[in-house]
Amino acid sequence: MSTDSTDWRRHLRPSLAALEVYDVPPSTAPSRLHANECPEPWPQEVRDALAEVVRGLELGRYPDTSGRTLRRVLGERHGCDSGRVVLGNGSDEIIGMLLTAVSGGPETSRLVIPCPTFVMYAHSARVLGLEVDEVPLRPDFELDEAAMRAALGRDGGAAICFLARPNNPTASLWDQAMIEGLIADFPGTVFVIDEAYAAYDPGCSLWRPDRPSNYVHMATLSKVGLAALRVGYCVADPELALALNKVRHPYNVSQTSIALAELALTRFADAQDAMVAKTTANRRRLVEILRRLPDAELFPDHGNLVLVRFPSDARARGLRAALAQAGILVKDLTRVPMLSGCLRISVGTDEDLERLAAALDAIASEA
Ligand SMILES: Cc1ncc(COP(=O)(O)O)c(C=O)c1O
């Protein structure tokens, strides 16, 4: 880092030097199975109704500072006061708010996360200069309870811990009782249970309104058909929600997003449920297609994603490249710790899956 007083670069946060920009180039590939979105399109009548909402927007006016109407809908869904609901510009923003709010303890604040998991937990913590304790998952991608307990308890106790359930990118659904035990035994740590993909495993949500005050429920509309809106949220203890609202920029979610999300979640909830149900059913089809590959190792699948391992990084990367040639994007995880030889494939529509099956057959016949 520069020490020259005429060089503005000396003011850059030292932690940024080692970080990379999270960037995914836009793509128009016909089958985009690399971003864990909901692939099913909204019905035309829903799109027409949403267009009507956009037409009526007062573009010259600020949105509501905190999205009260949408928070009310989410509060009702979660059986709690809407004051406990905090909206973010995607749950990525909620992650940043939580880390900012819960990093003011007497010692350097420490984040504990299993590894591998969603990359933005560690990235956002490192931007802020927090210490990140990454606890490797067991080889079967389950939580390592003893190692998690050791990490959570070390050096006066961790400030915060994120647990994605189901997890991205391993698609695992970690043991409920173990997680509840950790939350009960470490009341001095804030636990964020990230249920971004929970809609694809009906009944799996751990959320209940009477959870202890160190429990935060986090979710997003991105994975259930509304990724373009950038709306994520959390339900937190009222005192923590107040702290988050001090960190949150006013007007952080656009009126377009607030209004479209509200309409989709209320008037068109049935259409959304049908899209999620179709994708959940197609996860089985995706697994069946991948099972036909003799060298593919599959792991228990949850959410709208499937993790598949091949015998070598070269084989996995070659397959990813060949699928891209056929218009199908999948995620290469071969450089992620513990995931050598692995690809992550998001569930697609019927058409995506037919394209995938045909491409895999063609690749096999050329080999
Ligand atoms: C587990 C998990 N949590 C949160 C997010 C962030 O979602 P968004 O910022 O789109 O709400 C993702 C995105 O892939 C994710 O996989």
XYZ file of C-alpha atoms and ligand atoms in Angstrom:
383
model
C 0.000 0.000 0.000
C 1.227 3.500 -0.875
C 2.434 5.799 1.959
C 2.904 8.797 -0.372
C 0.685 11.572 1.035
C -0.097 12.810 -2.492
C -1.445 9.366 -3.489
C -5.138 8.832 -2.758
C -4.597 5.063 -3.026
C -3.198 5.019 0.499
C -6.763 5.478 1.720
C -8.035 2.287 0.081
C -9.059 -0.421 2.513
C -6.117 -2.873 2.634
C -8.584 -5.801 2.632
C -9.695 -4.952 -0.938
C -6.339 -5.807 -2.518
C -6.834 -9.563 -2.137
C -10.493 -9.577 -3.245
C -11.912 -10.145 -6.695
C -14.921 -8.448 -8.251
C -17.996 -10.698 -8.260
C -18.933 -10.553 -11.896
C -21.058 -12.715 -14.150
C -21.111 -11.558 -17.785
C -24.645 -11.294 -19.178
C -25.651 -14.061 -21.532
C -28.395 -14.825 -23.997
C -27.585 -18.555 -24.137
C -30.835 -20.499 -24.609
C -30.312 -22.592 -21.440
C -28.867 -20.622 -18.528
C -28.400 -23.258 -15.830
C -25.551 -21.484 -14.032
C -27.265 -18.974 -11.730
C -29.860 -20.909 -9.690
C -32.791 -18.859 -10.930
C -36.364 -20.079 -11.304
C -36.422 -21.059 -14.988
C -40.205 -21.136 -15.451
C -41.690 -18.062 -17.170
C -44.551 -16.138 -15.572
C -47.883 -16.599 -17.423
C -48.749 -13.877 -19.938
C -51.708 -12.541 -17.887
C -49.363 -11.960 -14.936
C -46.878 -10.131 -17.163
C -49.707 -7.945 -18.458
C -50.829 -7.089 -14.914
C -47.254 -6.259 -13.898
C -46.896 -4.010 -16.959
C -50.023 -2.153 -15.822
C -48.392 -1.530 -12.436
C -45.285 -0.119 -14.131
C -47.477 2.182 -16.237
C -49.015 3.620 -13.084
C -45.726 4.351 -11.268
C -45.042 7.950 -10.293
C -41.524 7.999 -11.670
C -40.770 11.467 -10.296
C -41.483 10.431 -6.692
C -39.257 8.634 -4.205
C -40.325 5.158 -3.170
C -41.342 4.437 0.414
C -38.152 4.665 2.521
C -38.490 1.099 3.822
C -41.076 -0.579 1.557
C -43.858 -0.671 4.187
C -46.497 -2.285 1.938
C -44.236 -5.144 0.913
C -42.974 -5.576 4.485
C -46.594 -5.917 5.594
C -47.177 -8.742 3.077
C -43.991 -10.486 4.230
C -44.819 -9.949 7.911
C -48.207 -11.634 7.372
C -46.531 -14.555 5.576
C -44.115 -15.026 8.445
C -46.646 -14.490 11.245
C -44.810 -11.525 12.697
C -44.952 -7.763 13.006
C -43.782 -6.046 9.807
C -41.385 -3.997 11.962
C -39.213 -7.105 12.186
C -38.924 -7.342 8.383
C -36.038 -5.477 6.718
C -35.823 -5.255 2.923
C -32.608 -5.323 0.943
C -31.601 -4.775 -2.654
C -31.281 -8.531 -2.911
C -30.254 -10.535 0.130
C -26.675 -9.611 -0.823
C -27.439 -6.206 0.653
C -28.928 -7.786 3.783
C -25.682 -9.750 4.240
C -23.719 -6.491 4.136
C -26.115 -4.783 6.565
C -25.939 -7.657 9.048
C -22.141 -7.771 8.955
C -21.918 -3.988 9.370
C -24.375 -3.923 12.272
C -22.987 -6.964 14.104
C -19.271 -6.183 13.995
C -18.844 -3.653 16.755
C -17.760 -5.875 19.636
C -14.743 -5.180 21.864
C -12.498 -7.590 19.923
C -12.136 -7.989 16.139
C -15.496 -9.315 15.046
C -15.390 -12.789 13.633
C -17.638 -14.465 11.083
C -17.997 -18.255 11.168
C -19.220 -20.029 8.048
C -19.079 -23.567 6.760
C -17.010 -24.023 3.613
C -17.910 -24.232 0.784
C -20.965 -22.009 0.965
C -22.372 -18.881 -0.693
C -19.381 -16.684 -1.567
C -20.821 -13.311 -0.571
C -20.756 -14.035 3.176
C -16.944 -14.157 3.263
C -16.502 -11.529 0.548
C -18.640 -8.917 2.314
C -17.000 -9.684 5.671
C -13.520 -9.259 4.186
C -14.484 -5.934 2.612
C -15.276 -4.738 6.138
C -12.038 -6.173 7.551
C -13.766 -8.849 9.638
C -11.992 -12.079 10.461
C -13.498 -15.025 8.579
C -13.358 -18.506 10.072
C -14.222 -21.039 7.367
C -15.076 -24.480 8.737
C -14.755 -27.249 6.130
C -17.861 -29.366 5.603
C -17.527 -33.125 6.062
C -16.756 -35.068 2.855
C -20.499 -35.802 2.510
C -21.109 -32.000 2.665
C -22.839 -32.200 6.049
C -21.929 -29.703 8.788
C -18.993 -30.785 10.958
C -20.613 -30.191 14.342
C -17.489 -30.478 16.507
C -15.506 -28.136 14.249
C -18.394 -25.649 14.077
C -18.679 -25.626 17.884
C -14.926 -25.092 18.256
C -14.959 -22.196 15.774
C -18.058 -20.573 17.271
C -16.614 -20.688 20.802
C -13.050 -19.577 20.023
C -11.633 -16.193 21.196
C -14.632 -14.975 23.152
C -17.178 -16.268 20.629
C -18.034 -15.467 17.012
C -20.107 -12.368 16.249
C -22.140 -13.907 13.444
C -22.640 -17.161 11.547
C -24.421 -17.689 8.215
C -25.972 -21.082 7.465
C -27.560 -21.492 4.039
C -30.256 -24.163 4.127
C -30.304 -25.602 1.470
C -26.677 -24.687 0.876
C -25.261 -23.226 -2.322
C -23.254 -24.699 -4.051
C -23.479 -28.156 -2.437
C -27.306 -28.402 -2.496
C -27.212 -29.996 0.963
C -29.907 -29.558 3.614
C -28.119 -29.544 6.956
C -29.487 -31.242 10.028
C -32.189 -29.213 11.759
C -31.555 -30.441 15.310
C -27.830 -29.740 15.032
C -28.468 -26.178 13.889
C -31.029 -25.592 16.633
C -28.495 -26.913 19.162
C -25.839 -24.461 17.941
C -28.256 -21.530 18.131
C -29.289 -22.490 21.680
C -25.736 -23.135 22.920
C -24.193 -19.945 21.473
C -26.644 -17.169 22.436
C -23.844 -14.589 22.056
C -23.613 -15.232 18.293
C -26.131 -14.037 15.697
C -27.147 -16.967 13.453
C -28.487 -16.097 10.020
C -30.429 -18.979 8.526
C -30.408 -18.238 4.806
C -33.413 -19.918 3.200
C -32.848 -18.567 -0.328
C -33.725 -21.996 -1.814
C -36.167 -23.320 0.810
C -39.218 -23.007 -1.484
C -37.946 -26.022 -3.447
C -38.062 -28.302 -0.384
C -41.597 -27.873 0.968
C -41.727 -28.075 4.755
C -37.994 -27.540 5.251
C -38.122 -23.983 6.585
C -36.832 -23.570 10.133
C -38.571 -20.214 10.573
C -40.983 -19.745 13.488
C -41.934 -16.380 15.004
C -40.851 -17.502 18.490
C -37.233 -18.203 17.595
C -34.662 -16.767 20.078
C -33.349 -13.229 19.622
C -30.025 -14.409 18.081
C -31.937 -16.065 15.182
C -32.302 -14.212 11.859
C -34.389 -15.628 9.028
C -33.075 -14.480 5.631
C -34.713 -15.079 2.251
C -34.885 -13.668 -1.253
C -37.350 -13.351 -4.099
C -34.463 -13.898 -6.556
C -34.772 -17.670 -6.538
C -38.544 -17.794 -6.930
C -39.065 -16.053 -10.247
C -38.179 -12.441 -9.404
C -34.391 -12.187 -9.672
C -34.622 -9.072 -11.864
C -36.263 -7.117 -9.039
C -33.387 -7.480 -6.534
C -35.538 -7.964 -3.442
C -34.208 -9.852 -0.441
C -35.242 -9.564 3.187
C -34.686 -10.753 6.687
C -36.869 -11.195 9.741
C -34.912 -10.267 12.844
C -35.405 -9.606 16.548
C -36.904 -6.076 16.886
C -33.705 -4.685 18.440
C -31.559 -6.104 15.634
C -34.083 -4.915 13.007
C -33.720 -1.409 14.460
C -29.916 -1.640 14.165
C -30.213 -2.889 10.564
C -32.485 0.011 9.692
C -29.822 2.434 10.944
C -27.298 0.794 8.587
C -29.737 0.518 5.645
C -29.809 3.376 3.158
C -33.259 4.929 2.890
C -35.109 4.089 -0.356
C -32.815 1.069 -0.867
C -35.432 -0.858 -2.875
C -36.965 0.822 -5.925
C -40.701 1.504 -6.125
C -40.829 -0.644 -9.279
C -39.485 -3.597 -7.321
C -41.660 -2.968 -4.259
C -44.845 -2.693 -6.337
C -44.133 -5.648 -8.650
C -43.067 -7.900 -5.769
C -46.176 -7.016 -3.767
C -48.480 -7.840 -6.671
C -46.650 -11.074 -7.509
C -46.736 -12.277 -3.885
C -50.394 -11.464 -3.342
C -52.535 -11.690 -6.502
C -50.260 -14.147 -8.301
C -49.014 -16.330 -5.461
C -50.692 -19.387 -7.044
C -48.865 -18.852 -10.340
C -45.593 -18.514 -8.447
C -46.248 -21.678 -6.428
C -46.923 -23.540 -9.698
C -43.603 -22.320 -11.160
C -41.730 -23.467 -8.069
C -43.556 -26.840 -8.029
C -42.726 -27.437 -11.697
C -39.050 -26.682 -11.044
C -39.025 -28.959 -8.003
C -40.431 -31.779 -10.161
C -37.864 -31.066 -12.870
C -35.043 -31.465 -10.333
C -35.852 -35.202 -10.408
C -35.660 -35.196 -14.198
C -32.304 -33.392 -14.106
C -30.934 -35.989 -11.686
C -32.149 -38.806 -13.956
C -30.429 -37.234 -16.970
C -27.148 -36.842 -15.057
C -27.370 -40.410 -13.704
C -27.011 -41.664 -17.262
C -23.396 -40.389 -17.277
C -21.342 -43.374 -16.099
C -18.627 -41.262 -14.436
C -20.904 -38.742 -12.682
C -21.124 -38.821 -8.880
C -24.300 -37.197 -7.605
C -24.950 -35.792 -4.139
C -28.276 -35.427 -2.303
C -30.107 -32.657 -4.158
C -32.118 -29.842 -2.618
C -33.171 -26.403 -3.763
C -33.143 -25.790 -7.516
C -29.583 -26.982 -8.063
C -27.684 -30.242 -8.433
C -24.016 -30.819 -7.610
C -22.238 -33.380 -9.755
C -18.641 -34.601 -9.524
C -16.495 -36.045 -12.321
C -13.258 -37.990 -11.917
C -11.051 -35.024 -12.898
C -11.087 -31.253 -13.237
C -10.207 -31.665 -16.920
C -13.279 -33.846 -17.532
C -15.564 -31.381 -15.681
C -14.161 -28.359 -17.501
C -14.306 -30.133 -20.859
C -17.950 -30.980 -20.291
C -18.752 -27.406 -19.236
C -17.127 -26.079 -22.408
C -18.908 -28.603 -24.641
C -22.264 -27.762 -23.051
C -21.597 -24.039 -23.543
C -21.049 -24.786 -27.250
C -24.498 -26.370 -27.251
C -26.038 -23.235 -25.671
C -26.178 -24.578 -22.103
C -24.395 -22.710 -19.305
C -23.472 -24.570 -16.119
C -21.215 -23.494 -13.237
C -17.619 -24.712 -13.021
C -16.711 -25.274 -9.357
C -13.426 -27.092 -9.922
C -11.411 -24.287 -8.297
C -13.564 -24.166 -5.146
C -12.007 -25.871 -2.086
C -13.380 -29.429 -1.647
C -15.140 -29.298 -5.025
C -12.520 -30.550 -7.457
C -14.167 -32.176 -10.475
C -17.511 -30.544 -9.640
C -20.088 -28.735 -11.731
C -23.263 -27.121 -10.406
C -26.287 -27.363 -12.649
C -29.461 -25.408 -11.923
C -32.797 -26.998 -12.731
C -34.232 -25.899 -16.083
C -37.539 -25.955 -17.915
C -38.660 -29.050 -19.867
C -37.065 -27.511 -22.937
C -33.756 -26.869 -21.126
C -33.667 -30.452 -19.880
C -34.383 -31.866 -23.331
C -31.569 -29.700 -24.736
C -29.245 -30.900 -21.955
C -30.081 -34.586 -22.487
C -29.540 -34.280 -26.253
C -26.246 -32.405 -25.789
C -24.917 -34.996 -23.314
C -25.832 -37.797 -25.739
C -24.070 -35.968 -28.590
C -20.956 -35.307 -26.448
C -20.843 -38.995 -25.393
C -21.153 -40.220 -28.984
C -18.273 -37.945 -30.099
C -15.981 -39.184 -27.307
C -27.556 -19.031 -0.475
C -27.711 -17.714 -1.137
N -28.066 -16.666 -0.392
C -28.234 -15.442 -0.938
C -28.033 -15.232 -2.294
C -28.174 -13.829 -2.828
O -29.363 -13.665 -3.450
P -29.934 -12.233 -3.870
O -28.878 -11.199 -3.557
O -30.204 -12.343 -5.302
O -31.154 -12.030 -3.040
C -27.681 -16.295 -3.110
C -27.472 -16.088 -4.547
O -27.092 -16.937 -5.300
C -27.494 -17.564 -2.511
O -27.112 -18.641 -3.236
